[in-house]
Coordinates of C-alpha atoms in Angstrom, one line a residue:
Chain A
M1 CA 19.6 -46.4 -5.5
R2 CA 18.0 -43.1 -7.4
R3 CA 18.4 -41.0 -3.7
S4 CA 22.3 -42.2 -3.7
L5 CA 22.6 -41.4 -7.6
S6 CA 21.3 -37.8 -7.6
I7 CA 23.5 -37.2 -4.1
L8 CA 26.6 -38.5 -5.8
V9 CA 26.0 -36.2 -9.0
I10 CA 25.3 -32.9 -6.8
F11 CA 28.6 -33.9 -5.0
I12 CA 30.7 -34.2 -7.9
A13 CA 29.2 -31.3 -9.6
I14 CA 30.0 -29.2 -6.2
F15 CA 33.2 -30.9 -5.2
V16 CA 34.9 -31.8 -8.4
V17 CA 33.3 -30.0 -11.4
L18 CA 32.7 -26.5 -10.1
P19 CA 36.2 -26.2 -8.4
G20 CA 38.0 -27.7 -11.3
I21 CA 36.5 -25.2 -13.8
L22 CA 37.1 -22.3 -11.4
A23 CA 41.0 -23.8 -11.4
V24 CA 41.3 -23.9 -14.8
V25 CA 39.8 -20.3 -15.5
G26 CA 42.1 -19.3 -13.0
G27 CA 40.3 -16.3 -11.9
G28 CA 40.5 -15.4 -8.2
Y29 CA 37.8 -13.2 -9.0
W30 CA 35.6 -15.9 -10.0
F31 CA 36.5 -17.9 -6.7
R32 CA 35.2 -14.4 -4.9
V33 CA 32.0 -14.5 -6.8
T34 CA 31.3 -18.4 -6.1
T35 CA 32.1 -17.9 -2.4
T36 CA 29.8 -15.2 -2.1
I37 CA 26.9 -17.2 -3.9
G38 CA 27.8 -20.2 -1.5
V39 CA 27.3 -17.7 1.5
F40 CA 24.1 -16.0 0.6
A41 CA 22.8 -19.8 -0.6
I42 CA 23.2 -20.4 3.1
L43 CA 21.7 -17.3 4.2
T44 CA 18.8 -17.8 1.6
M45 CA 18.4 -21.2 2.7
S46 CA 17.8 -20.4 6.2
A47 CA 15.9 -17.3 5.8
N48 CA 13.8 -19.6 3.4
L49 CA 13.0 -22.0 6.7
V50 CA 11.2 -18.8 8.2
S51 CA 10.1 -16.9 5.6
G52 CA 8.7 -19.8 3.3
T53 CA 8.3 -22.8 5.3
T54 CA 7.0 -21.4 8.5
G55 CA 5.5 -18.1 6.9
L56 CA 7.0 -15.4 8.8
M57 CA 8.2 -12.8 6.4
T58 CA 11.5 -11.8 7.9
L59 CA 13.1 -8.5 6.7
G60 CA 15.9 -8.3 9.3
H61 CA 17.9 -11.5 8.2
A62 CA 21.1 -9.4 7.3
G63 CA 21.5 -8.2 11.2
F64 CA 21.5 -11.9 12.3
Y65 CA 24.3 -12.4 9.7
G66 CA 26.1 -9.4 11.0
I67 CA 25.9 -10.7 14.4
G68 CA 27.5 -13.8 13.1
A69 CA 30.3 -12.2 11.3
Y70 CA 31.2 -9.9 14.1
T71 CA 31.2 -12.7 16.6
A72 CA 33.8 -14.7 14.2
A73 CA 35.8 -11.6 13.5
L74 CA 36.4 -10.6 17.3
L75 CA 36.9 -14.1 18.4
A76 CA 39.0 -14.7 15.4
T77 CA 41.0 -11.3 15.8
G78 CA 41.0 -11.0 19.7
L79 CA 41.1 -14.3 21.2
H80 CA 42.8 -16.0 17.9
W81 CA 40.2 -18.7 17.9
P82 CA 40.7 -21.0 14.6
F83 CA 37.8 -21.3 12.2
Y84 CA 36.8 -24.5 13.1
L85 CA 35.8 -23.0 16.6
T86 CA 34.4 -19.7 15.6
L87 CA 32.1 -21.1 12.9
P88 CA 29.5 -23.1 15.1
V89 CA 30.1 -20.5 18.1
A90 CA 29.1 -17.6 15.9
G91 CA 26.0 -19.8 14.7
A92 CA 25.2 -20.5 18.6
V93 CA 25.5 -16.9 19.5
T94 CA 23.4 -15.8 16.6
A95 CA 20.7 -18.4 17.5
C96 CA 20.7 -17.2 21.2
F97 CA 20.1 -13.7 20.0
G98 CA 17.8 -14.5 17.7
I99 CA 15.7 -16.4 20.4
L100 CA 16.3 -13.4 22.7
L101 CA 15.4 -10.7 20.2
A102 CA 12.6 -12.8 18.6
L103 CA 10.9 -14.1 22.0
P104 CA 8.8 -10.9 22.4
T105 CA 7.6 -10.6 18.8
M106 CA 6.5 -14.2 18.2
R107 CA 3.0 -13.6 18.9
L108 CA 2.8 -11.1 15.9
I109 CA 2.0 -12.5 12.6
G110 CA 1.8 -11.2 9.3
I111 CA 3.2 -7.8 8.1
Y112 CA 3.7 -6.8 12.1
F113 CA 6.2 -9.8 12.3
A114 CA 7.8 -8.5 9.0
V115 CA 7.8 -4.9 10.5
A116 CA 9.3 -6.0 14.1
T117 CA 12.3 -8.1 12.3
L118 CA 12.7 -4.8 10.1
G119 CA 13.1 -3.2 13.1
L120 CA 15.5 -5.5 14.8
G121 CA 17.5 -5.8 11.8
E122 CA 18.1 -2.1 11.7
I123 CA 19.0 -2.0 15.5
I124 CA 21.7 -4.6 15.1
H125 CA 22.8 -2.5 11.9
L126 CA 23.1 0.9 14.1
T127 CA 24.5 -1.0 16.8
L128 CA 27.4 -2.4 14.9
L129 CA 27.8 1.0 13.3
N130 CA 27.8 3.2 16.5
W131 CA 29.4 0.8 19.2
V132 CA 33.0 2.1 18.2
G133 CA 34.7 0.6 21.3
F134 CA 33.5 -2.8 20.7
T135 CA 32.9 -3.2 17.0
R136 CA 35.5 -0.4 15.4
G137 CA 32.0 1.2 14.1
P138 CA 32.4 2.3 10.4
M139 CA 36.0 1.2 10.1
G140 CA 35.2 -2.5 10.5
I141 CA 37.3 -5.2 11.6
S142 CA 40.3 -6.2 9.1
A143 CA 42.9 -8.4 9.0
I144 CA 40.5 -11.5 10.1
P145 CA 42.2 -14.7 9.6
G146 CA 41.4 -16.9 6.8
I147 CA 40.5 -20.5 6.4
A148 CA 43.7 -22.1 7.5
L149 CA 44.8 -25.1 9.8
D150 CA 48.6 -24.8 10.7
G151 CA 50.4 -27.9 8.9
L152 CA 47.5 -28.8 6.9
F153 CA 46.7 -26.1 4.7
A154 CA 47.2 -22.4 4.4
A155 CA 44.5 -19.8 3.4
S156 CA 43.7 -20.0 -0.3
D157 CA 41.0 -19.5 -2.8
M158 CA 40.4 -23.2 -3.1
G159 CA 40.2 -23.7 1.0
N160 CA 37.7 -20.8 1.0
Y161 CA 35.6 -22.5 -1.8
Y162 CA 35.9 -25.9 -0.4
A163 CA 35.0 -24.3 3.5
V164 CA 31.9 -22.6 1.9
A165 CA 30.8 -25.4 -0.3
I166 CA 31.0 -28.1 2.7
T167 CA 29.4 -25.8 4.9
A168 CA 26.6 -25.1 2.3
A169 CA 25.9 -28.6 1.7
L170 CA 25.6 -29.3 5.2
T171 CA 23.1 -26.7 5.8
A172 CA 21.1 -27.9 2.8
F173 CA 21.2 -31.2 4.3
V174 CA 20.2 -30.2 7.7
L175 CA 17.6 -27.6 6.5
G176 CA 16.3 -30.3 3.7
R177 CA 15.8 -32.9 6.4
L178 CA 13.8 -30.2 8.8
A179 CA 11.8 -29.0 5.8
H180 CA 11.0 -32.3 4.1
S181 CA 9.8 -34.4 7.2
Y182 CA 6.7 -34.1 9.8
Y183 CA 8.5 -31.6 11.4
G184 CA 8.4 -29.3 8.2
N185 CA 4.7 -30.3 7.6
A186 CA 4.0 -29.0 11.3
L187 CA 5.9 -25.7 10.3
R188 CA 3.9 -25.5 6.9
A189 CA 0.7 -26.0 9.4
V190 CA 1.6 -23.2 11.1
R191 CA 2.0 -21.0 8.1
E192 CA -1.2 -21.9 6.6
D193 CA -3.5 -21.6 9.8
D194 CA -1.5 -21.1 12.9
Q195 CA -5.0 -21.1 15.1
C196 CA -6.0 -24.4 13.3
A197 CA -2.5 -25.7 13.9
A198 CA -2.7 -24.8 17.7
S199 CA -6.2 -26.3 17.7
M200 CA -4.6 -29.6 16.5
G201 CA -2.3 -29.8 19.2
L202 CA 0.8 -28.1 17.7
N203 CA 2.7 -25.9 20.1
V204 CA 2.6 -22.5 17.6
V205 CA 4.9 -20.5 19.6
R206 CA 7.8 -23.4 20.2
L207 CA 7.6 -24.2 16.5
K208 CA 8.2 -20.4 15.4
I209 CA 10.9 -19.8 17.8
Q210 CA 12.7 -23.0 16.7
S211 CA 12.6 -22.3 13.3
F212 CA 13.7 -18.9 14.0
A213 CA 16.3 -20.1 16.0
F214 CA 17.6 -22.6 13.2
A215 CA 17.5 -19.6 10.8
C216 CA 19.7 -17.5 12.9
F217 CA 22.1 -20.3 13.5
F218 CA 22.8 -20.9 9.8
A219 CA 22.6 -17.2 9.3
G220 CA 25.5 -16.7 11.7
V221 CA 27.5 -19.5 10.3
A222 CA 26.9 -17.6 6.8
G223 CA 28.6 -14.3 8.8
A224 CA 31.2 -16.3 10.2
L225 CA 32.3 -17.7 6.6
W226 CA 32.1 -14.3 5.1
A227 CA 34.0 -12.5 7.9
H228 CA 37.0 -15.4 7.3
T229 CA 36.8 -15.6 3.4
T230 CA 36.7 -11.7 3.0
G231 CA 39.0 -10.8 6.0
Y232 CA 37.7 -7.6 6.2
I233 CA 33.6 -6.7 7.3
S234 CA 32.4 -3.3 8.0
P235 CA 28.8 -2.5 8.9
G236 CA 27.8 -1.8 5.8
D237 CA 27.6 -5.5 4.8
F238 CA 24.7 -5.8 7.1
R239 CA 22.3 -3.2 5.9
F240 CA 18.6 -3.7 5.4
S241 CA 19.2 -3.9 1.7
E242 CA 21.1 -7.2 2.3
S243 CA 17.8 -8.4 3.8
I244 CA 15.8 -7.5 1.1
L245 CA 18.2 -9.2 -1.2
I246 CA 17.8 -12.4 0.9
L247 CA 14.1 -11.9 0.6
A248 CA 14.3 -11.3 -3.3
M249 CA 16.5 -14.4 -3.8
I250 CA 13.6 -16.3 -2.0
V251 CA 11.0 -14.9 -3.8
V252 CA 12.4 -15.3 -7.3
G253 CA 13.5 -19.0 -6.3
G254 CA 10.3 -19.9 -4.8
L255 CA 8.9 -19.2 -1.1
G256 CA 9.1 -22.4 0.8
S257 CA 11.3 -24.2 -1.5
L258 CA 14.7 -25.2 -0.5
P259 CA 16.3 -25.7 -4.0
G260 CA 14.6 -22.5 -5.2
A261 CA 16.6 -20.9 -2.5
I262 CA 19.7 -21.6 -4.0
V263 CA 18.7 -21.1 -7.2
G264 CA 17.5 -17.3 -6.5
A265 CA 21.0 -16.8 -4.7
V266 CA 22.7 -18.2 -8.0
I267 CA 20.4 -16.0 -10.2
L268 CA 20.5 -12.7 -8.3
L269 CA 24.3 -13.0 -7.5
G270 CA 25.5 -14.3 -10.9
L271 CA 23.3 -12.2 -12.9
P272 CA 25.2 -8.9 -12.3
E273 CA 28.1 -10.8 -12.7
V274 CA 27.3 -12.1 -16.3
L275 CA 25.7 -8.6 -16.9
R276 CA 29.0 -6.8 -16.1
P277 CA 29.6 -5.9 -19.9
I278 CA 26.8 -3.7 -19.7
G279 CA 28.2 -2.0 -16.5
D280 CA 25.7 0.5 -14.6
Y281 CA 22.4 -1.0 -15.6
R282 CA 23.1 -4.3 -14.0
M283 CA 21.0 -3.6 -10.7
I284 CA 18.4 -2.3 -12.9
V285 CA 18.2 -5.6 -14.7
V286 CA 18.1 -7.3 -11.2
G287 CA 15.2 -5.1 -10.3
A288 CA 13.6 -6.1 -13.4
V289 CA 14.2 -9.8 -13.1
M290 CA 12.6 -9.6 -9.6
F291 CA 9.4 -7.3 -10.8
L292 CA 8.9 -9.8 -13.8
S293 CA 9.2 -13.1 -11.7
I294 CA 6.9 -11.7 -9.3
L295 CA 4.5 -11.0 -12.1
F296 CA 4.8 -14.3 -14.2
L297 CA 6.0 -16.7 -11.6
P298 CA 4.3 -15.9 -8.5
R299 CA 5.1 -19.1 -7.0
G300 CA 9.0 -18.9 -8.0
L301 CA 10.9 -20.4 -10.5
L302 CA 10.7 -23.7 -8.4
G303 CA 7.5 -24.0 -6.8
E304 CA 7.2 -25.3 -3.4
T305 CA 4.6 -27.9 -4.1
S306 CA 6.3 -29.6 -7.0
V307 CA 9.7 -29.2 -5.4
L308 CA 8.1 -31.2 -2.3
S309 CA 7.4 -34.0 -4.4
L310 CA 10.6 -33.9 -6.1
M311 CA 12.8 -33.5 -3.2
R312 CA 11.1 -36.4 -1.6
R313 CA 11.1 -38.8 -4.3
Q314 CA 14.9 -38.1 -5.2
F315 CA 16.5 -37.6 -1.5
G316 CA 13.3 -38.5 0.8
L317 CA 15.1 -40.5 3.5
A318 CA 11.9 -41.3 4.9
W319 CA 9.6 -41.6 1.9
D320 CA 8.4 -44.7 0.8
N321 CA 9.1 -45.1 -3.0
A322 CA 7.1 -48.2 -3.4
K323 CA 3.9 -46.9 -2.5
Q324 CA 4.7 -43.1 -3.5
L325 CA 3.0 -41.8 -0.1
G326 CA 3.1 -42.1 3.2
W327 CA 6.2 -42.5 5.6
R328 CA 8.2 -45.2 6.5
Q329 CA 9.0 -45.1 10.3
Chain B
M1 CA 17.3 21.5 31.1
F2 CA 14.7 23.8 29.3
D3 CA 17.4 26.2 28.1
I4 CA 17.1 27.7 24.6
F5 CA 19.0 25.1 23.0
F6 CA 16.6 22.2 24.1
V7 CA 13.7 24.4 22.7
Q8 CA 15.5 25.0 19.4
Q9 CA 15.9 21.2 19.0
L10 CA 12.2 20.6 20.0
V11 CA 11.6 23.1 17.0
N12 CA 13.9 21.3 14.6
G13 CA 12.2 17.9 15.7
L14 CA 8.9 19.1 15.0
S15 CA 9.9 20.2 11.3
V16 CA 11.5 16.8 10.9
G17 CA 8.4 15.4 12.1
F18 CA 6.0 17.1 9.6
I19 CA 8.1 15.6 6.9
Y20 CA 7.8 12.1 8.4
A21 CA 4.1 13.1 8.8
L22 CA 3.6 13.9 5.1
M23 CA 5.0 10.7 4.2
A24 CA 3.4 8.5 6.6
I25 CA -0.1 9.8 5.2
G26 CA 0.7 8.4 1.9
F27 CA 1.8 4.9 3.6
T28 CA -1.1 4.7 5.6
L29 CA -3.9 5.8 3.0
I30 CA -2.6 3.3 0.5
F31 CA -2.5 0.6 3.4
G32 CA -5.8 1.3 4.4
V33 CA -7.3 1.4 0.9
L34 CA -5.4 -2.0 -0.6
N35 CA -4.3 -3.4 2.7
V36 CA -0.7 -3.4 1.2
V37 CA 2.9 -1.5 2.1
N38 CA 3.9 0.3 -0.8
F39 CA 8.0 0.5 -0.4
A40 CA 8.4 2.5 -3.4
H41 CA 7.3 5.6 -1.3
G42 CA 10.7 6.7 -0.6
E43 CA 11.3 7.0 -4.3
V44 CA 8.2 9.0 -5.1
Y45 CA 9.5 11.3 -2.4
M46 CA 13.1 11.4 -4.2
I47 CA 11.2 12.2 -7.5
G48 CA 9.4 15.0 -5.7
A49 CA 12.8 16.7 -4.7
Y50 CA 14.5 15.9 -8.2
A51 CA 11.2 17.6 -10.0
G52 CA 11.7 20.3 -8.0
W53 CA 15.5 20.6 -8.5
L54 CA 15.0 20.1 -12.4
S55 CA 12.5 22.7 -12.5
I56 CA 14.5 25.3 -10.7
T57 CA 17.8 24.5 -12.5
I58 CA 16.2 24.6 -16.0
F59 CA 13.1 27.2 -15.5
A60 CA 14.3 29.2 -12.5
P61 CA 10.5 29.9 -11.8
P62 CA 9.0 31.3 -8.7
L63 CA 8.6 29.2 -5.7
F64 CA 4.9 28.3 -5.7
V65 CA 5.5 27.3 -9.4
V66 CA 8.2 24.9 -8.2
I67 CA 5.9 23.5 -5.8
L68 CA 3.2 22.9 -8.2
V69 CA 5.4 21.4 -10.5
A70 CA 6.7 19.0 -8.0
L71 CA 3.3 18.0 -6.9
A72 CA 2.3 17.6 -10.3
I73 CA 5.2 15.1 -11.0
G74 CA 4.5 13.5 -7.5
A75 CA 0.9 12.9 -8.8
L76 CA 1.8 11.5 -12.0
A77 CA 4.3 9.1 -10.0
G78 CA 1.8 7.7 -7.9
F79 CA -0.3 7.2 -10.8
G80 CA 2.4 5.4 -13.0
L81 CA 3.4 3.3 -9.6
E82 CA -0.2 2.0 -9.1
R83 CA -0.4 1.1 -12.9
I84 CA 3.1 -0.7 -12.8
A85 CA 3.4 -2.2 -9.4
F86 CA 0.0 -2.6 -8.0
K87 CA -2.9 -3.0 -10.8
P88 CA -1.1 -6.2 -12.5
F89 CA -1.4 -8.1 -9.0
R90 CA -5.1 -7.2 -8.6
R91 CA -6.3 -10.0 -11.2
F92 CA -8.5 -11.4 -8.3
R93 CA -11.4 -9.5 -7.0
D94 CA -12.8 -11.2 -4.1
E95 CA -12.5 -10.0 -0.8
A96 CA -10.3 -13.4 0.4
S97 CA -7.5 -12.3 -2.0
L98 CA -7.9 -9.0 -1.6
K99 CA -6.8 -9.4 2.0
S100 CA -4.6 -12.8 1.2
K101 CA -1.3 -13.0 2.3
A102 CA 0.2 -14.2 -0.8
M103 CA -1.0 -11.2 -2.8
R104 CA 0.3 -8.6 -0.2
E105 CA 3.4 -9.9 -0.1
A106 CA 3.4 -9.9 -4.0
T107 CA 2.7 -6.4 -4.2
L108 CA 4.9 -5.8 -1.2
L109 CA 7.9 -7.5 -3.3
S110 CA 6.9 -5.8 -6.7
S111 CA 6.7 -2.4 -5.3
L112 CA 10.0 -3.0 -3.8
A113 CA 11.6 -4.2 -7.1
I114 CA 10.1 -0.9 -8.8
S115 CA 11.9 1.2 -6.3
I116 CA 15.1 -0.6 -7.0
I117 CA 14.7 0.3 -10.5
V118 CA 13.5 3.8 -10.1
R119 CA 16.5 4.6 -7.8
E120 CA 19.3 2.9 -10.1
L121 CA 17.8 5.0 -13.1
A122 CA 17.7 7.9 -11.0
E123 CA 21.4 7.3 -10.2
K124 CA 22.3 6.6 -13.9
I125 CA 20.4 9.9 -15.3
F126 CA 21.6 12.2 -12.6
G127 CA 24.5 10.6 -11.0
S128 CA 24.8 9.0 -7.3
N129 CA 26.3 12.4 -5.9
M130 CA 24.3 15.1 -4.2
Q131 CA 22.8 17.9 -6.4
T132 CA 22.6 21.2 -4.8
I133 CA 19.8 23.6 -5.0
P134 CA 20.9 27.3 -6.3
Q135 CA 21.6 29.2 -3.3
D136 CA 18.6 31.8 -4.0
Y137 CA 16.4 29.0 -3.7
L138 CA 17.6 27.4 -0.6
L139 CA 15.3 28.2 2.4
L140 CA 17.9 29.2 4.7
T141 CA 17.4 32.9 5.5
P142 CA 17.6 33.2 9.3
I143 CA 14.7 34.7 11.1
Q144 CA 15.0 35.5 14.5
I145 CA 12.1 35.4 16.9
G146 CA 13.1 36.7 20.4
P147 CA 15.9 34.3 21.4
L148 CA 15.3 31.4 18.8
S149 CA 16.3 31.4 15.4
F150 CA 14.4 29.7 12.6
A151 CA 15.3 29.1 9.2
S152 CA 12.7 30.5 6.5
G153 CA 12.5 26.6 5.3
Q154 CA 11.3 25.6 8.6
F155 CA 8.0 28.1 8.2
L156 CA 7.4 26.5 4.6
I157 CA 7.7 23.1 6.2
F158 CA 5.1 24.0 8.7
G159 CA 2.9 25.9 6.7
L160 CA 2.9 23.3 3.6
S161 CA 2.5 20.6 6.1
I162 CA -0.6 22.2 7.6
V163 CA -2.0 23.2 4.4
M164 CA -1.6 19.8 3.0
L165 CA -2.9 18.0 6.3
G166 CA -6.0 20.3 6.4
G167 CA -6.8 19.8 2.7
L168 CA -6.4 16.0 3.1
Q169 CA -8.9 16.0 6.1
W170 CA -11.2 18.4 3.7
L171 CA -10.8 16.1 0.8
L172 CA -11.3 13.0 2.9
K173 CA -14.3 14.1 4.8
R174 CA -16.2 16.6 2.5
T175 CA -15.5 15.4 -1.2
Q176 CA -17.0 12.7 -3.1
V177 CA -13.6 11.2 -3.8
G178 CA -12.8 11.1 0.1
L179 CA -16.0 9.6 0.6
S180 CA -15.4 6.8 -1.9
I181 CA -11.6 6.3 -0.6
R182 CA -13.3 5.9 3.1
A183 CA -15.7 3.6 1.7
V184 CA -13.1 1.4 -0.2
A185 CA -10.9 1.3 2.7
N186 CA -13.6 0.2 4.9
N187 CA -14.9 -2.7 2.7
P188 CA -13.7 -3.0 -1.0
M189 CA -16.4 -5.6 -1.8
G190 CA -19.2 -3.6 0.0
A191 CA -18.0 -0.3 -1.8
T192 CA -18.1 -2.0 -5.3
Y193 CA -21.7 -3.2 -4.7
V194 CA -23.2 0.4 -3.9
G195 CA -21.5 1.7 -7.1
I196 CA -18.4 3.2 -6.1
N197 CA -15.7 2.9 -8.9
T198 CA -12.9 0.6 -6.7
E199 CA -10.2 1.3 -9.6
R200 CA -10.5 5.0 -9.8
T201 CA -10.6 5.4 -6.3
I202 CA -7.4 3.1 -5.6
I203 CA -6.0 5.6 -8.3
A204 CA -7.2 8.6 -6.4
T205 CA -5.5 7.3 -3.2
F206 CA -2.2 6.4 -4.9
V207 CA -2.0 10.1 -6.6
I208 CA -2.8 12.0 -3.3
G209 CA -0.5 9.9 -1.1
S210 CA 2.3 10.7 -3.6
T211 CA 1.4 14.1 -4.2
L212 CA 1.8 14.3 -0.1
G213 CA 5.1 12.1 -0.4
A214 CA 6.6 14.3 -3.3
A215 CA 5.8 17.5 -1.2
A216 CA 7.8 16.4 1.4
G217 CA 10.7 15.5 -0.8
L218 CA 10.6 18.9 -2.5
V219 CA 10.6 20.6 1.1
V220 CA 13.5 18.5 2.3
G221 CA 15.4 19.5 -0.8
L222 CA 14.8 23.3 -0.4
Y223 CA 15.5 23.0 3.2
Q224 CA 18.5 21.0 3.3
G225 CA 19.9 21.6 -0.2
A226 CA 21.0 17.8 -0.5
I227 CA 19.0 15.9 -3.3
F228 CA 20.5 12.6 -4.4
P229 CA 18.9 9.1 -5.4
A230 CA 18.9 7.4 -2.3
M231 CA 17.6 10.0 0.1
G232 CA 13.9 8.2 0.1
F233 CA 15.2 5.3 2.0
A234 CA 15.5 6.4 5.7
P235 CA 12.7 8.7 5.5
G236 CA 10.5 6.3 4.1
I237 CA 11.4 3.9 6.8
K238 CA 10.8 6.3 9.7
A239 CA 7.3 7.1 8.2
F240 CA 6.8 3.4 8.0
V241 CA 7.2 3.2 11.7
A242 CA 5.5 6.1 12.4
M243 CA 2.4 4.2 10.7
V244 CA 2.8 1.1 12.4
M245 CA 3.0 3.2 15.7
G246 CA -0.2 4.8 14.6
G247 CA -2.1 1.6 14.2
L248 CA -1.5 0.9 10.3
S249 CA -4.9 2.7 9.1
S250 CA -5.4 5.6 11.4
I251 CA -4.1 8.9 9.7
G252 CA -4.6 11.0 12.9
G253 CA -2.2 8.1 14.7
A254 CA 0.0 8.3 12.1
V255 CA 0.6 12.2 12.1
V256 CA 0.8 12.3 15.7
C257 CA 3.4 9.3 15.8
A258 CA 5.4 10.8 13.1
I259 CA 5.7 14.0 15.0
I260 CA 6.4 12.2 18.2
L261 CA 9.3 10.3 16.3
G262 CA 10.8 13.5 14.8
V263 CA 11.1 15.3 18.3
A264 CA 12.2 12.5 19.9
E265 CA 14.8 12.0 17.4
S266 CA 16.1 15.4 17.4
V267 CA 16.1 15.4 21.2
T268 CA 18.2 12.1 21.5
T269 CA 20.9 13.6 19.1
S270 CA 21.4 16.5 21.3
F271 CA 22.4 14.0 24.0
F272 CA 24.1 11.4 22.2
A273 CA 26.0 11.0 18.8
Q274 CA 24.1 11.6 15.6
G275 CA 24.4 7.8 14.7
W276 CA 22.2 7.0 17.8
G277 CA 19.3 9.3 17.0
D278 CA 18.5 6.9 14.2
L279 CA 18.1 4.0 16.8
V280 CA 15.1 5.6 18.4
A281 CA 12.8 5.1 15.6
Y282 CA 13.5 1.5 15.5
V283 CA 13.5 1.1 19.4
F284 CA 10.2 2.9 19.2
L285 CA 9.0 0.6 16.5
V286 CA 9.7 -2.9 18.4
M287 CA 8.3 -1.4 21.9
T288 CA 5.2 -0.3 20.4
L289 CA 4.8 -3.9 18.8
I290 CA 5.4 -5.3 21.9
F291 CA 3.6 -3.4 24.5
F292 CA 0.7 -2.0 21.8
P293 CA 0.5 -4.3 19.4
T294 CA -2.3 -2.3 17.4
G295 CA -0.4 0.7 17.7
L296 CA -1.0 3.5 20.0
F297 CA -4.2 4.9 18.1
G298 CA -5.1 1.3 16.5
G299 CA -8.8 0.5 16.1
G300 CA -10.0 -2.7 17.4
R301 CA -8.2 -5.4 15.2
D302 CA -8.7 -8.7 16.5
R303 CA -5.4 -10.3 15.7
V304 CA -1.8 -9.0 14.9

């Protein structure tokens, strides 16, 4: 009962109230901001699975986001695939790249893994930038068809909003089920002590690769959404600074907490927009927010432990409310 | 293949490599002592360049005064950086939390936040376009040695780097400060037990590392004449790569790898387009991590 109520409230907020407000305010600009926040929420949630839940700091998430965006853009402009095909295909291609590129780095831990993903992200960025014959290099790919279905609806701000919102909700559902299950507990065990987890019979390398592949899949989907909603992508959208922004969002929201990832994306992208009147100082404010939140809220705005029990209480599909502990099978 | 052009590129690569080396040492010193990555090091490099540019445009002093000013500002920047971005996160002093992942990530992100703030402030104050050094100070006087031609800036790079590297070796091996730095790097708890002032040692490390970083920034500013707020990013990443290749806490290894990196980059750009040259550093990085996970000159770390 409580579960369906919380889900209903969130659904109404995302699919009725928010687009209603945006339509009344009537700002194409605010639609743009909201879809950007949605795309980054998907990115942050997916990076949170690797960096927060599995504990592998990734500094190259923007690279995988870029692979997804370029896959979708090239398929849509070259082969004229519609968005409902490019989205999953971009995700799958990115996941394959993720597995391929990450296989050799999976035995690295801690700072070494972070550095390796930084290198991978930069390699991807530089390849997108310099392989002019395939990706058109710094010119980017323009005139990417928007989110539209022949005969049903044309590309519009509202269509973009709903595409991003539905994808983000699906991502939150899938990643939430992953993170708040036995599987998520296994990932957390790997984060806390991988040797101990291995001695308990968990296949650490397989878990790491799986979580990385899931994260890459959703990063690719986010990239495809970005390509379709903006209509133009260039390698500049997928630089190291974007990876850092994603990481900052996770940290501000709380490492390992799924709602925190969304809150982080809303804050770090919404704040510069709200602070637009003070103009050039807004990036300084973003830096200051990041610094202060690390200083005073080291666990983030929504810390992992409190959020875990909250999520289980409100949405826990396998959580026994009567006993408050244990799992219904 | 070993024609003049190639040798020329090698020399250019060496000078780039020395710049990376100066920066990599700062990274390595700080990583060795605190076990954390200082992401604001690129901003110290930028501050060094701006300090040199400001002192030239305002006072127009002789070159060695410019160098001294930049070094002093760099030292000050290092001190401030440590106080703001690192000190507040050392609330827990035991060895477990000094080495713990959460603490390391907190300082990694706080230094990142500080670097964003500093860069944006510089952009706000000086504008984001390039500042140019006045022509008289630009070290581009060509010097012909046989068939090779050098810019005078390259000699400054070589000279200053060698002096600073030598000075660092002397400092680390022969002085009280160096001894305490090495002691804290080896074992912070043990160093505290034998009466070493850890706090002061950490500040000293930051000051030394940042002085070297600022020197690198100044020299690049004088040699290439392009100073802008985001200039520290690329060399910072390269120096970071050099540090990882060298095995994270080995200064000699970082210097050798930085020079290898610089030479490899400039040789690559003579065969491929400029853009692919940047790729070299990252390919080296990933290759090193895959085949030599502890770095080319790393000590016997048991797990990576």
